[in-house]
Amino acid sequence: MIAYSAPGKIILSGEHAVVYGRPALVAAVNKRLKVKLAPAKRKEEKTPEWKQIESVVFEYLNSERIDFKIKDYKIDIESDIPVGRGMGSSAALAVASVACLLEFFSGKRFEKELVNNLAYKIEKYFHGRPSGIDNSASCFGGLIFFRKEFEFLKVISKLNFKIPDNIQSRLYLVDTGKPKESTKQMVDFVGSRLNENPSRIRLIFSEIERASKQMVVAILKEDLELFAKAMQKNQDLLERLGVVSKRMSQRLKVLQDLGAYKITGAGGLQEAVGFVLFLDLSGEGERFLKDQGFSWSRLKFDQQGLVRL
Ligand code: MEV
């Protein structure tokens, strides 16, 4: 039996702009997806998604003339990453599955870089035009400053510092529910806004880039106020981009009185916007979230990324 596990992620700053070559800051979180493959006597019926994952792996093994044996197997997937809420569940599936299949068929273990490149191909099948940030966070873990320069060149800088305690201890994940729109639809929506009004949208992307860099500085300097400022600035810009539904935008505004907040991931147009990152500066956050009927959890980060079990 071969098993790998990969974490989910949250984008601290820079979602959407990252699709267009701007940098973003992402962190792997301590929610994981586990894939187990065990030899089987009979062929199992596979989903179209799984067939796609398998074909990417076979294509790679064939193109590199790596020896491998085709064998029947049973798949077992377990996950505590919420699906469709901006926490990178599909990326974690792609990363853990690629690692498992490569080893199952070839008997060899592969570098994370290679697993990440193949997982990116799968993400493109799932989401159309992803930046590659989700699979990179899941594969490498930790805190990553990510920038896609070209389709074939992504700068994935794993930062050698962590989110300091004075910030982490005030961070919450607030669940607004599963957006009606998929990540692909949200990315397409921003694409159409960019076509309609390139100069305005590019200006928003430039300001998002500034907020993302400000957030890196805030983390490095352990500057809570600067972190809150960068976070709220990023939220305002995402609202201007149109990826936060009017309804949620109004409901969430109350959180600003207690600190700062932003959506994390692709957002939503009609109602729910997935998970929202909330920084409580007041010390009243938990009570307030409860009174307002929000569902929330504490946020913990992951340093390991892809792990062989
Ligand atoms: C999705 O987690 C983040 C987006 O920026 C899309 C992407 O980068 O692939 C919305």
XYZ file of C-alpha atoms in Angstrom, residues 64-223:
160
model
C 10.416 10.334 -19.798
C 10.724 6.616 -20.699
C 10.536 5.661 -17.039
C 9.937 1.941 -16.432
C 6.536 1.262 -14.945
C 4.035 -1.573 -14.537
C 0.289 -1.169 -15.012
C -1.530 -2.809 -12.086
C -5.098 -2.670 -10.814
C -5.636 -0.836 -7.572
C -8.138 0.333 -5.016
C -8.308 4.028 -4.085
C -9.100 5.321 -0.649
C -9.398 9.090 -0.084
C -9.963 10.788 3.262
C -10.053 14.519 3.780
C -10.788 17.141 6.390
C -10.340 20.037 3.933
C -13.738 21.632 3.255
C -14.660 21.307 -0.439
C -15.369 24.274 -2.700
C -14.645 26.961 -0.114
C -11.271 28.316 -1.188
C -9.110 26.005 0.910
C -7.433 24.200 -1.960
C -9.087 20.785 -1.629
C -8.755 20.003 -5.344
C -5.069 21.019 -5.315
C -4.395 18.758 -2.307
C -6.132 15.916 -4.164
C -4.004 16.525 -7.261
C -0.744 16.670 -5.274
C -1.345 13.592 -3.091
C -2.769 11.529 -5.990
C 0.110 12.301 -8.358
C 2.673 11.332 -5.703
C 0.795 8.072 -5.012
C 0.311 7.088 -8.658
C 3.901 7.852 -9.644
C 5.222 5.621 -6.911
C 2.570 2.926 -7.344
C 3.339 2.392 -11.032
C 7.091 3.032 -11.117
C 8.168 1.892 -7.663
C 10.133 5.154 -7.300
C 9.713 8.308 -5.280
C 9.867 11.644 -7.086
C 10.935 15.175 -6.144
C 8.268 17.584 -4.936
C 9.054 19.912 -7.886
C 7.991 17.211 -10.321
C 4.873 16.298 -8.344
C 3.962 19.986 -8.248
C 4.368 20.432 -12.011
C 2.107 17.465 -12.749
C -0.429 18.595 -10.123
C -0.533 21.963 -11.887
C -1.498 20.222 -15.156
C -4.358 18.555 -13.298
C -5.443 21.833 -11.711
C -5.698 23.284 -15.221
C -8.092 20.502 -16.113
C -10.152 21.182 -12.945
C -10.133 25.004 -13.070
C -9.279 26.178 -16.573
C -6.788 28.920 -15.805
C -5.298 28.560 -12.338
C -2.159 30.392 -11.278
C -0.621 27.285 -9.672
C -0.582 28.848 -6.209
C -2.906 26.255 -4.616
C -0.927 23.179 -5.686
C 2.385 24.876 -4.788
C 1.202 25.655 -1.241
C -0.089 22.117 -0.831
C 3.068 20.500 -2.180
C 5.723 22.577 -0.365
C 3.845 23.696 2.784
C 4.813 26.701 4.924
C 4.499 30.317 3.896
C 5.050 30.960 0.195
C 5.546 34.117 -1.831
C 4.381 33.031 -5.267
C 4.551 34.652 -8.678
C 3.777 33.182 -12.071
C 6.129 34.819 -14.561
C 5.217 32.602 -17.520
C 3.223 29.420 -17.974
C 6.540 27.510 -17.706
C 8.161 29.634 -14.977
C 6.786 30.159 -11.509
C 8.756 31.737 -8.718
C 7.844 29.773 -5.604
C 9.746 31.283 -2.677
C 9.237 29.386 0.545
C 9.830 32.054 3.195
C 12.136 31.088 6.005
C 10.037 32.831 8.607
C 6.626 32.032 10.076
C 3.549 34.045 10.899
C 4.429 35.368 14.354
C 2.342 34.427 17.380
C 1.066 37.959 17.960
C -0.682 37.682 14.556
C -1.500 33.961 14.412
C -3.185 33.965 17.825
C -5.665 36.564 16.551
C -6.547 34.853 13.263
C -9.867 33.077 12.672
C -11.442 31.363 9.709
C -15.074 32.383 9.353
C -17.185 30.084 7.178
C -19.723 31.944 5.019
C -20.655 28.721 3.205
C -19.955 27.234 -0.188
C -20.172 29.783 -3.019
C -22.622 28.966 -5.824
C -19.840 29.709 -8.324
C -16.813 27.489 -8.907
C -13.241 28.838 -8.809
C -13.194 28.538 -12.602
C -16.321 30.677 -12.935
C -14.849 33.306 -10.601
C -11.554 33.384 -12.505
C -13.523 33.722 -15.778
C -15.587 36.531 -14.235
C -12.441 38.520 -13.395
C -11.135 37.744 -16.900
C -14.235 39.277 -18.467
C -13.977 42.371 -16.243
C -10.360 42.740 -17.340
C -11.411 42.569 -21.006
C -14.114 45.166 -20.494
C -11.987 47.625 -18.569
C -8.285 46.729 -18.723
C -6.844 49.925 -17.258
C -9.145 50.000 -14.224
C -8.667 46.310 -13.407
C -4.889 46.461 -13.917
C -4.757 49.340 -11.473
C -6.586 47.200 -8.900
C -4.062 44.391 -9.521
C -1.175 46.827 -8.924
C -2.700 47.911 -5.629
C -3.228 44.274 -4.628
C 0.466 43.672 -5.342
C 1.339 46.545 -2.997
C -0.918 45.103 -0.263
C 0.683 41.643 -0.641
C 4.187 43.070 -0.263
C 3.035 45.112 2.721
C 1.777 41.938 4.318
C 5.148 40.208 3.904
C 6.843 43.160 5.607
C 4.226 43.090 8.387
C 4.904 39.384 9.043
C 8.676 39.865 9.002
C 8.489 42.812 11.404
C 5.771 41.164 13.513
C 3.771 44.349 12.949
